[in-house]
mmCIF file of C-alpha atoms in Angstrom:
data_model
loop_
_atom_site.group_PDB
_atom_site.id
_atom_site.type_symbol
_atom_site.label_atom_id
_atom_site.label_comp_id
_atom_site.label_asym_id
_atom_site.label_seq_id
_atom_site.Cartn_x
_atom_site.Cartn_y
_atom_site.Cartn_z
ATOM 1 C CA MET A 130 28.706 -43.219 6.008
ATOM 2 C CA ARG A 131 29.392 -41.107 9.094
ATOM 3 C CA TRP A 132 30.348 -38.226 6.832
ATOM 4 C CA LEU A 133 26.903 -38.044 5.109
ATOM 5 C CA PRO A 134 25.198 -35.686 7.920
ATOM 6 C CA MET A 135 28.134 -33.137 7.647
ATOM 7 C CA VAL A 136 27.942 -33.113 3.829
ATOM 8 C CA SER A 137 24.216 -32.558 4.047
ATOM 9 C CA VAL A 138 24.825 -29.713 6.369
ATOM 10 C CA LEU A 139 27.445 -28.142 4.158
ATOM 11 C CA LEU A 140 25.222 -28.516 1.060
ATOM 12 C CA PHE A 141 22.335 -26.755 2.963
ATOM 13 C CA ALA A 142 24.527 -24.014 4.025
ATOM 14 C CA ALA A 143 25.803 -23.388 0.604
ATOM 15 C CA ALA A 144 22.310 -23.265 -0.815
ATOM 16 C CA VAL A 145 21.307 -20.762 1.883
ATOM 17 C CA LEU A 146 24.202 -18.531 0.984
ATOM 18 C CA VAL A 147 23.366 -18.669 -2.735
ATOM 19 C CA TRP A 148 19.709 -17.791 -1.954
ATOM 20 C CA GLY A 149 20.924 -15.014 0.255
ATOM 21 C CA ALA A 150 23.187 -13.537 -2.408
ATOM 22 C CA ALA A 151 20.252 -13.446 -4.810
ATOM 23 C CA TRP A 152 18.228 -11.421 -2.323
ATOM 24 C CA GLY A 153 21.127 -9.032 -1.343
ATOM 25 C CA PRO A 154 20.585 -6.968 1.772
ATOM 26 C CA TRP A 155 17.113 -8.505 2.643
ATOM 27 C CA PHE A 156 18.785 -11.757 3.649
ATOM 28 C CA LEU A 157 22.038 -10.178 5.110
ATOM 29 C CA SER A 158 20.112 -7.741 7.423
ATOM 30 C CA GLU A 159 16.822 -9.093 8.728
ATOM 31 C CA PRO A 160 13.910 -10.983 7.262
ATOM 32 C CA PRO A 161 10.990 -8.628 6.525
ATOM 33 C CA ARG A 162 8.402 -11.005 8.087
ATOM 34 C CA PRO A 163 4.784 -9.497 8.662
ATOM 35 C CA LEU A 164 4.964 -7.500 11.835
ATOM 36 C CA ILE A 165 1.647 -5.708 11.764
ATOM 37 C CA GLY A 166 -1.715 -6.984 10.784
ATOM 38 C CA VAL A 167 -5.436 -6.726 11.184
ATOM 39 C CA ALA A 168 -6.238 -6.352 14.888
ATOM 40 C CA SER A 169 -7.418 -9.550 16.626
ATOM 41 C CA ARG A 170 -9.798 -7.481 18.705
ATOM 42 C CA ALA A 171 -11.865 -4.530 17.639
ATOM 43 C CA VAL A 172 -11.141 -1.082 18.985
ATOM 44 C CA GLN A 173 -12.508 2.282 17.948
ATOM 45 C CA ALA A 174 -10.239 5.282 17.460
ATOM 46 C CA ARG A 175 -12.432 7.322 19.954
ATOM 47 C CA LYS A 176 -11.102 5.115 22.744
ATOM 48 C CA CYS A 177 -7.671 6.611 21.897
ATOM 49 C CA VAL A 178 -8.664 10.213 22.053
ATOM 50 C CA ASP A 179 -8.414 10.643 25.935
ATOM 51 C CA CYS A 180 -4.667 10.293 25.851
ATOM 52 C CA HIS A 181 -3.813 11.078 22.171
ATOM 53 C CA GLU A 182 -6.288 13.691 21.274
ATOM 54 C CA GLU A 183 -3.921 15.692 18.823
ATOM 55 C CA VAL A 184 -2.925 12.658 16.931
ATOM 56 C CA VAL A 185 -6.547 11.367 16.721
ATOM 57 C CA GLU A 186 -7.776 14.752 15.392
ATOM 58 C CA LYS A 187 -5.034 14.840 12.885
ATOM 59 C CA PHE A 188 -5.795 11.281 11.708
ATOM 60 C CA ALA A 189 -9.475 11.947 11.227
ATOM 61 C CA GLY A 190 -8.678 13.442 7.812
ATOM 62 C CA ALA A 191 -5.853 11.029 6.820
ATOM 63 C CA PRO A 192 -6.172 9.079 3.650
ATOM 64 C CA HIS A 193 -5.614 5.790 5.363
ATOM 65 C CA GLN A 194 -8.724 6.360 7.501
ATOM 66 C CA VAL A 195 -11.013 6.391 4.392
ATOM 67 C CA THR A 196 -9.357 3.839 2.222
ATOM 68 C CA LEU A 197 -12.370 1.611 2.432
ATOM 69 C CA ARG A 198 -16.023 2.912 2.442
ATOM 70 C CA PRO A 199 -19.453 1.573 1.851
ATOM 71 C CA GLY A 200 -20.822 2.129 -1.635
ATOM 72 C CA ALA A 201 -23.807 4.039 -0.166
ATOM 73 C CA ASP A 202 -21.627 6.553 1.619
ATOM 74 C CA PRO A 203 -22.623 9.942 0.108
ATOM 75 C CA ALA A 204 -19.089 11.167 -0.145
ATOM 76 C CA VAL A 205 -18.317 8.251 -2.376
ATOM 77 C CA ALA A 206 -21.602 7.765 -4.146
ATOM 78 C CA GLU A 207 -21.751 11.373 -5.505
ATOM 79 C CA ARG A 208 -18.559 10.652 -7.541
ATOM 80 C CA PHE A 209 -20.350 7.909 -9.479
ATOM 81 C CA ALA A 210 -24.129 8.404 -9.295
ATOM 82 C CA GLY A 211 -25.803 9.363 -12.657
ATOM 83 C CA ARG A 212 -22.560 8.766 -14.714
ATOM 84 C CA THR A 213 -21.897 6.478 -17.679
ATOM 85 C CA VAL A 214 -18.812 5.363 -19.367
ATOM 86 C CA ALA A 215 -18.307 3.066 -22.532
ATOM 87 C CA PHE A 216 -15.552 0.435 -22.973
ATOM 88 C CA GLY A 217 -15.770 -1.285 -26.404
ATOM 89 C CA ASP A 218 -19.343 -2.545 -27.161
ATOM 90 C CA GLU A 219 -20.667 -2.080 -23.498
ATOM 91 C CA THR A 220 -21.888 0.928 -21.806
ATOM 92 C CA TYR A 221 -21.683 1.038 -17.941
ATOM 93 C CA ARG A 222 -23.930 3.231 -15.737
ATOM 94 C CA PHE A 223 -24.037 4.135 -12.059
ATOM 95 C CA ASP A 224 -27.354 4.999 -10.409
ATOM 96 C CA LEU A 225 -28.343 5.925 -6.753
ATOM 97 C CA ASP A 226 -31.466 3.920 -6.046
ATOM 98 C CA ARG A 227 -32.992 4.378 -2.572
ATOM 99 C CA GLY A 228 -29.721 5.034 -0.938
ATOM 100 C CA THR A 229 -27.705 2.255 -2.729
ATOM 101 C CA LEU A 230 -25.309 2.709 -5.525
ATOM 102 C CA GLN A 231 -26.091 0.460 -8.508
ATOM 103 C CA PHE A 232 -23.761 -0.565 -11.296
ATOM 104 C CA THR A 233 -25.247 -1.759 -14.709
ATOM 105 C CA ALA A 234 -23.841 -3.053 -17.852
ATOM 106 C CA VAL A 235 -26.469 -1.621 -20.067
ATOM 107 C CA GLU A 236 -26.295 -3.716 -23.193
ATOM 108 C CA SER A 237 -26.038 -7.073 -21.408
ATOM 109 C CA GLY A 238 -28.565 -5.958 -18.779
ATOM 110 C CA GLN A 239 -26.445 -7.126 -15.861
ATOM 111 C CA THR A 240 -26.792 -4.956 -12.637
ATOM 112 C CA ALA A 241 -25.684 -5.202 -8.971
ATOM 113 C CA THR A 242 -25.338 -3.180 -5.924
ATOM 114 C CA ILE A 243 -21.986 -1.646 -5.133
ATOM 115 C CA ASP A 244 -21.050 -2.795 -1.717
ATOM 116 C CA TRP A 245 -17.676 -1.157 -0.942
ATOM 117 C CA VAL A 246 -15.372 1.235 -2.565
ATOM 118 C CA PHE A 247 -11.647 0.906 -2.202
ATOM 119 C CA GLY A 248 -9.280 3.837 -2.291
ATOM 120 C CA SER A 249 -8.908 7.232 -0.534
ATOM 121 C CA GLY A 250 -9.703 9.154 -3.626
ATOM 122 C CA ASN A 251 -6.236 10.799 -3.756
ATOM 123 C CA HIS A 252 -5.574 8.685 -6.774
ATOM 124 C CA ALA A 253 -8.689 6.648 -7.501
ATOM 125 C CA LEU A 254 -11.857 4.974 -6.073
ATOM 126 C CA THR A 255 -12.706 1.413 -7.240
ATOM 127 C CA PRO A 256 -16.166 -0.058 -6.467
ATOM 128 C CA VAL A 257 -16.622 -3.688 -5.727
ATOM 129 C CA ILE A 258 -19.577 -6.016 -5.591
ATOM 130 C CA LEU A 259 -19.571 -8.891 -2.866
ATOM 131 C CA THR A 260 -20.507 -12.321 -4.051
ATOM 132 C CA HIS A 261 -19.414 -15.720 -3.072
ATOM 133 C CA GLU A 262 -17.522 -18.781 -4.195
ATOM 134 C CA PRO A 263 -19.473 -21.903 -5.422
ATOM 135 C CA TRP A 264 -18.506 -23.369 -1.907
ATOM 136 C CA GLY A 265 -19.722 -20.305 0.039
ATOM 137 C CA GLY A 266 -16.696 -18.269 0.768
ATOM 138 C CA THR A 267 -16.808 -14.637 0.333
ATOM 139 C CA ALA A 268 -15.592 -13.297 -3.088
ATOM 140 C CA MET A 269 -15.987 -10.085 -4.937
ATOM 141 C CA ILE A 270 -16.232 -8.438 -8.415
ATOM 142 C CA GLU A 271 -14.004 -5.438 -8.970
ATOM 143 C CA ALA A 272 -16.210 -3.147 -11.047
ATOM 144 C CA MET A 273 -15.073 -2.502 -14.630
ATOM 145 C CA ALA A 274 -15.115 1.408 -14.003
ATOM 146 C CA THR A 275 -13.074 3.423 -11.634
ATOM 147 C CA TRP A 276 -13.183 7.095 -10.556
ATOM 148 C CA TYR A 277 -9.955 8.884 -10.911
ATOM 149 C CA ALA A 278 -8.741 12.092 -9.288
ATOM 150 C CA ASP A 279 -9.306 14.070 -12.468
ATOM 151 C CA ASP A 280 -12.984 13.429 -11.880
ATOM 152 C CA GLN A 281 -13.178 11.041 -14.800
ATOM 153 C CA LEU A 282 -14.368 7.485 -15.068
ATOM 154 C CA ASP A 283 -12.285 5.035 -16.776
ATOM 155 C CA LEU A 284 -11.209 1.426 -17.052
ATOM 156 C CA THR A 285 -10.193 -0.102 -13.640
ATOM 157 C CA PRO A 286 -6.527 -1.054 -13.585
ATOM 158 C CA GLY A 287 -6.135 -4.770 -14.138
ATOM 159 C CA THR A 288 -9.170 -5.480 -16.160
ATOM 160 C CA GLU A 289 -7.101 -5.378 -19.248
ATOM 161 C CA ASP A 290 -5.138 -8.328 -17.941
ATOM 162 C CA THR A 291 -5.841 -11.181 -20.521
ATOM 163 C CA GLY A 292 -5.378 -13.786 -17.539
ATOM 164 C CA ALA A 293 -8.060 -12.109 -15.417
ATOM 165 C CA GLN A 294 -11.336 -13.791 -14.694
ATOM 166 C CA MET A 295 -13.696 -11.319 -16.177
ATOM 167 C CA GLY A 296 -17.479 -11.102 -16.076
ATOM 168 C CA GLU A 297 -20.068 -8.727 -17.562
ATOM 169 C CA LEU A 298 -19.512 -6.293 -14.535
ATOM 170 C CA GLY A 299 -15.795 -6.742 -13.927
ATOM 171 C CA ARG A 300 -12.955 -8.743 -12.569
ATOM 172 C CA TYR A 301 -13.727 -11.701 -10.239
ATOM 173 C CA HIS A 302 -11.569 -12.228 -7.206
ATOM 174 C CA ASP A 303 -11.678 -15.457 -5.146
ATOM 175 C CA PHE A 304 -11.994 -15.867 -1.393
ATOM 176 C CA ALA A 305 -8.155 -15.665 -0.819
ATOM 177 C CA ASP A 306 -7.713 -12.446 -2.939
ATOM 178 C CA THR A 307 -10.845 -10.865 -1.510
ATOM 179 C CA VAL A 308 -9.517 -11.408 2.031
ATOM 180 C CA GLY A 309 -6.187 -9.938 1.069
ATOM 181 C CA CYS A 310 -7.710 -6.915 -0.177
ATOM 182 C CA PHE A 311 -9.986 -6.273 2.792
ATOM 183 C CA GLU A 312 -7.090 -7.017 5.105
ATOM 184 C CA CYS A 313 -5.129 -4.095 3.692
ATOM 185 C CA HIS A 314 -7.992 -1.699 3.633
ATOM 186 C CA SER A 315 -9.585 -2.473 7.165
ATOM 187 C CA SER A 316 -8.442 -2.446 10.861
ATOM 188 C CA TYR A 317 -10.547 -5.337 12.051
ATOM 189 C CA LEU A 318 -11.619 -8.153 9.804
ATOM 190 C CA PRO A 319 -13.737 -10.885 11.471
ATOM 191 C CA ILE A 320 -13.987 -14.063 9.337
ATOM 192 C CA GLY A 321 -16.434 -16.952 10.336
ATOM 193 C CA GLU A 322 -17.017 -20.054 8.259
ATOM 194 C CA ASP A 323 -14.999 -18.570 5.304
ATOM 195 C CA ARG A 324 -17.134 -15.424 5.149
ATOM 196 C CA ILE A 325 -16.151 -11.889 6.014
ATOM 197 C CA ASP A 326 -18.448 -10.462 8.586
ATOM 198 C CA VAL A 327 -18.822 -7.038 7.079
ATOM 199 C CA ASP A 328 -21.304 -5.974 9.837
ATOM 200 C CA ARG A 329 -18.612 -6.230 12.460
ATOM 201 C CA MET A 330 -15.710 -5.173 10.170
ATOM 202 C CA HIS A 331 -13.859 -1.879 10.875
ATOM 203 C CA PRO A 332 -13.270 -0.392 7.487
ATOM 204 C CA GLY A 333 -10.259 1.885 6.913
ATOM 205 C CA VAL A 334 -6.775 1.790 8.449
ATOM 206 C CA SER A 335 -7.039 3.123 11.897
ATOM 207 C CA CYS A 336 -4.986 2.998 15.073
ATOM 208 C CA ALA A 337 -5.270 -0.719 15.737
ATOM 209 C CA ARG A 338 -4.114 -1.576 12.268
ATOM 210 C CA CYS A 339 -0.600 -0.525 12.896
ATOM 211 C CA HIS A 340 -0.417 -0.506 16.610
ATOM 212 C CA LEU A 341 -1.208 -4.101 17.678
ATOM 213 C CA GLY A 342 -2.542 -4.550 21.055
ATOM 214 C CA ALA A 343 -4.342 -1.199 21.004
ATOM 215 C CA ALA A 344 -7.532 -2.718 22.470
ATOM 216 C CA GLU A 345 -5.652 -3.984 25.557
ATOM 217 C CA HIS A 346 -3.638 -0.782 25.731
ATOM 218 C CA ALA A 347 -6.828 1.298 25.874
ATOM 219 C CA GLU A 348 -8.552 -1.050 28.370
ATOM 220 C CA THR A 349 -5.635 -0.838 30.913
ATOM 221 C CA ASP A 350 -5.449 3.046 30.411
ATOM 222 C CA GLY A 351 -2.147 2.749 28.760
ATOM 223 C CA GLU A 352 -0.493 0.375 31.373
ATOM 224 C CA GLN A 353 -0.119 -2.497 28.807
ATOM 225 C CA PRO A 354 2.009 -1.144 25.972
ATOM 226 C CA THR A 355 1.055 -1.780 22.382
ATOM 227 C CA GLN A 356 3.013 -4.616 20.620
ATOM 228 C CA VAL A 357 4.510 -2.314 17.886
ATOM 229 C CA ALA A 358 7.118 0.254 18.971
ATOM 230 C CA TRP A 359 7.781 1.979 15.680
ATOM 231 C CA SER A 360 10.402 4.285 17.175
ATOM 232 C CA GLU A 361 12.660 1.314 17.952
ATOM 233 C CA LEU A 362 12.503 -0.199 14.451
ATOM 234 C CA SER A 363 15.456 -0.245 12.080
ATOM 235 C CA ALA A 364 14.930 1.614 8.757
ATOM 236 C CA LEU A 365 14.422 -1.897 6.998
ATOM 237 C CA ALA A 366 11.878 -3.162 9.602
ATOM 238 C CA SER A 367 9.974 0.120 9.378
ATOM 239 C CA ILE A 368 9.562 0.042 5.518
ATOM 240 C CA SER A 369 8.750 -3.648 5.692
ATOM 241 C CA ARG A 370 5.808 -2.854 7.892
ATOM 242 C CA CYS A 371 4.476 -0.251 5.523
ATOM 243 C CA GLY A 372 5.227 -2.917 2.731
ATOM 244 C CA GLU A 373 2.886 -5.334 4.269
ATOM 245 C CA CYS A 374 0.220 -3.389 2.128
ATOM 246 C CA HIS A 375 2.424 -1.272 -0.060
ATOM 247 C CA ARG A 376 4.473 -4.375 -1.038
ATOM 248 C CA ARG A 377 7.989 -5.425 0.046
ATOM 249 C CA ALA A 378 11.151 -6.169 -2.009
ATOM 250 C CA ASP A 379 11.243 -9.823 -0.964
ATOM 251 C CA GLU A 380 8.048 -10.354 -2.849
ATOM 252 C CA PHE A 381 9.806 -9.687 -6.208
ATOM 253 C CA THR A 382 12.522 -11.798 -7.906
ATOM 254 C CA ALA A 383 15.996 -10.283 -8.677
ATOM 255 C CA ASP A 384 15.108 -10.005 -12.293
ATOM 256 C CA GLU A 385 12.108 -7.831 -11.273
ATOM 257 C CA LEU A 386 14.061 -5.515 -9.033
ATOM 258 C CA VAL A 387 15.616 -3.479 -11.884
ATOM 259 C CA PRO A 388 15.199 0.203 -12.679
ATOM 260 C CA GLU A 389 13.491 -0.649 -16.049
ATOM 261 C CA ASN A 390 10.544 -2.270 -14.238
ATOM 262 C CA GLN A 391 8.006 0.558 -14.276
ATOM 263 C CA LEU A 392 5.698 -1.664 -12.138
ATOM 264 C CA LEU A 393 7.924 -0.878 -9.085
ATOM 265 C CA ILE A 394 6.864 2.800 -9.155
ATOM 266 C CA ARG A 395 3.552 1.793 -7.638
ATOM 267 C CA PHE A 396 5.233 0.245 -4.641
ATOM 268 C CA ALA A 397 7.209 2.883 -2.656
ATOM 269 C CA PRO A 398 8.831 0.639 -0.063
ATOM 270 C CA VAL A 399 10.219 -1.599 -2.756
ATOM 271 C CA SER A 400 11.597 1.191 -4.794
ATOM 272 C CA MET A 401 13.012 2.920 -1.731
ATOM 273 C CA SER A 402 14.814 -0.271 -0.573
ATOM 274 C CA GLN A 403 16.725 -0.204 -3.872
ATOM 275 C CA SER A 404 17.963 3.418 -3.401
ATOM 276 C CA ALA A 405 21.473 4.201 -2.513
ATOM 277 C CA CYS A 406 20.232 6.697 0.061
ATOM 278 C CA PHE A 407 18.301 3.988 1.867
ATOM 279 C CA GLN A 408 21.105 1.452 1.708
ATOM 280 C CA VAL A 409 23.472 3.943 3.094
ATOM 281 C CA THR A 410 21.350 4.438 6.082
ATOM 282 C CA MET A 411 21.484 0.812 6.749
ATOM 283 C CA ALA A 412 25.205 1.025 7.227
ATOM 284 C CA GLY A 413 24.877 1.716 10.917
ATOM 285 C CA PRO A 414 22.193 1.747 13.621
ATOM 286 C CA ASP A 415 21.593 5.516 13.042
ATOM 287 C CA GLY A 416 22.383 5.911 9.447
ATOM 288 C CA ARG A 417 24.589 8.679 8.087
ATOM 289 C CA GLU A 418 25.540 11.276 10.748
ATOM 290 C CA GLY A 419 22.539 10.237 12.812
ATOM 291 C CA ARG A 420 20.232 10.538 9.851
ATOM 292 C CA ARG A 421 18.048 7.673 8.596
ATOM 293 C CA LEU A 422 15.633 7.237 5.689
ATOM 294 C CA ASP A 423 12.382 5.378 5.772
ATOM 295 C CA CYS A 424 8.770 6.139 4.924
ATOM 296 C CA LEU A 425 8.270 8.144 8.160
ATOM 297 C CA THR A 426 11.139 10.464 7.224
ATOM 298 C CA CYS A 427 8.790 12.246 4.857
ATOM 299 C CA HIS A 428 5.355 10.944 5.560
ATOM 300 C CA ASP A 429 3.304 11.224 8.724
ATOM 301 C CA PRO A 430 0.701 8.435 8.310
ATOM 302 C CA HIS A 431 -1.603 10.318 10.821
ATOM 303 C CA GLN A 432 -2.212 13.197 8.455
ATOM 304 C CA VAL A 433 -2.828 14.235 4.906
ATOM 305 C CA THR A 434 0.387 13.997 2.775
ATOM 306 C CA ASN A 435 2.393 17.251 2.625
ATOM 307 C CA ARG A 436 2.177 18.755 -0.862
ATOM 308 C CA ASP A 437 4.910 21.316 -0.511
ATOM 309 C CA PRO A 438 7.904 20.204 -2.631
ATOM 310 C CA GLN A 439 10.353 22.263 -0.506
ATOM 311 C CA PHE A 440 9.436 20.261 2.517
ATOM 312 C CA TYR A 441 10.887 17.098 0.712
ATOM 313 C CA VAL A 442 13.858 18.905 -0.589
ATOM 314 C CA THR A 443 14.783 19.923 3.021
ATOM 315 C CA GLN A 444 14.819 16.145 3.819
ATOM 316 C CA CYS A 445 17.156 15.524 1.091
ATOM 317 C CA LEU A 446 19.483 18.402 2.140
ATOM 318 C CA ALA A 447 19.669 17.081 5.619
ATOM 319 C CA CYS A 448 22.225 14.684 4.069
ATOM 320 C CA HIS A 449 23.069 16.385 0.846
ATOM 321 C CA HIS A 450 24.059 19.734 2.338
ATOM 322 C CA GLY A 451 27.478 20.159 0.553
ATOM 323 C CA GLN A 452 29.627 19.905 3.597
ATOM 324 C CA GLN A 453 32.838 17.955 3.547
ATOM 325 C CA GLY A 454 32.345 14.275 4.261
ATOM 326 C CA ALA A 455 28.518 14.439 3.607
ATOM 327 C CA ALA A 456 26.611 12.984 0.765
ATOM 328 C CA PRO A 457 27.968 14.007 -2.603
ATOM 329 C CA ASP A 458 26.805 17.391 -4.028
ATOM 330 C CA CYS A 459 24.640 17.235 -7.230
ATOM 331 C CA GLY A 460 26.829 17.650 -10.236
ATOM 332 C CA ALA A 461 24.064 18.869 -12.497
ATOM 333 C CA GLU A 462 22.130 21.584 -10.519
ATOM 334 C CA PRO A 463 22.663 23.857 -7.542
ATOM 335 C CA MET A 464 21.894 22.394 -4.138
ATOM 336 C CA THR A 465 19.050 24.846 -4.004
ATOM 337 C CA SER A 466 17.152 23.305 -6.927
ATOM 338 C CA GLN A 467 14.168 21.078 -6.776
ATOM 339 C CA CYS A 468 15.916 17.569 -6.267
ATOM 340 C CA LEU A 469 12.532 15.778 -6.815
ATOM 341 C CA ASP A 470 12.239 16.870 -10.471
ATOM 342 C CA CYS A 471 15.374 14.714 -11.299
ATOM 343 C CA HIS A 472 15.662 12.212 -8.674
ATOM 344 C CA MET A 473 11.994 11.481 -7.587
ATOM 345 C CA PRO A 474 9.784 12.466 -10.574
ATOM 346 C CA LYS A 475 6.179 11.764 -10.798
ATOM 347 C CA VAL A 476 5.862 8.947 -13.474
ATOM 348 C CA PRO A 477 2.699 7.911 -15.257
ATOM 349 C CA VAL A 478 1.824 4.282 -14.740
ATOM 350 C CA SER A 479 -1.430 4.453 -16.753
ATOM 351 C CA ASP A 480 -3.312 7.205 -18.695
ATOM 352 C CA ARG A 481 -4.805 8.573 -15.484
ATOM 353 C CA LEU A 482 -2.410 7.456 -12.638
ATOM 354 C CA ARG A 483 0.935 9.042 -11.788
ATOM 355 C CA PHE A 484 3.062 8.045 -8.866
ATOM 356 C CA THR A 485 6.243 9.400 -7.287
ATOM 357 C CA ASP A 486 9.200 7.129 -8.128
ATOM 358 C CA HIS A 487 10.797 6.371 -4.739
ATOM 359 C CA TRP A 488 13.914 4.728 -6.272
ATOM 360 C CA ILE A 489 16.103 7.639 -5.667
ATOM 361 C CA ARG A 490 18.777 7.704 -8.339
ATOM 362 C CA VAL A 491 20.250 9.614 -11.256
ATOM 363 C CA ARG A 492 17.694 8.731 -13.929
ATOM 364 C CA THR A 493 18.937 7.989 -17.460
ATOM 365 C CA PRO A 494 17.047 6.780 -20.649
ATOM 366 C CA GLN A 495 18.259 3.330 -19.907
ATOM 367 C CA ASN A 496 16.848 3.149 -16.270
ATOM 368 C CA GLY A 497 13.446 4.707 -16.791
ATOM 369 C CA ASP A 498 13.769 8.363 -17.691
#
């Protein structure tokens, strides 16, 4: 019987290897564990301005900063106030009443105050109504109507899900789901007795959300470093940190990580991780010829997204520049063409939402074109 422990170890090792093979590079490189999070202590961005004035000024207009706002915020309320939209047999109306945004299902007579609005407005704005679980925990109702960037109100994504828990005003989210939503849209989220303390919450994604230890860093005039050194991360660790809110590949099964799955277009870190361009950069510590590819290659989270297509083509040509030994030339178009149109097109995921597909590849009718 002395051989039983050894057999158990071997069986366990074999199981781990099988599991690792199914997950591919995620297992073989490093586990994408959560590495950023809601700050344990509150800190305002104005405390950072003394040493990081230029970054803070740029960040003031960044989408992350305004990804969660009160429903009464005039910049948000004006998108909804006085407008109606009909779905099926029900008409929904938004009204501004003494500084609060109200949402009403006209035919059923149900009405409630919009407490918060999720989204920067680059794609959409979705209002929510805070409520509570039967046992008291914070819950929310995701309003039936969403504002889209074409300045139209339409059905909120997910409300057509037949498995969703729907009410007269919209989709119900329990305590766990509600906390998850607010965690990704705030920088400080105090919770006591299973209730979100919205009075002390810091809405929006600011410095402390991605630079843990920012409060201690500010209090010591920079002597105590923050806990997250983004510049020292591998490409995988970097996109995994963005993926804590924008989703990570390890949250999907192997059957879901296929080009035909249009859902992946919504989750840029997941799609990017499947791209040959990204996987090549994982081959060495500095990637191809000192280049690397991660979210920060093209996107500065401290400022508004660059809208110039040529800026992104320049990033492509940093590797695909036609020199011998570099990445392959494009066989279909000149190297001076717009790479994005073929390899990273904007793809509709609903009638009113389009996202850039970050699974960089030669698209075919079989894999999503």
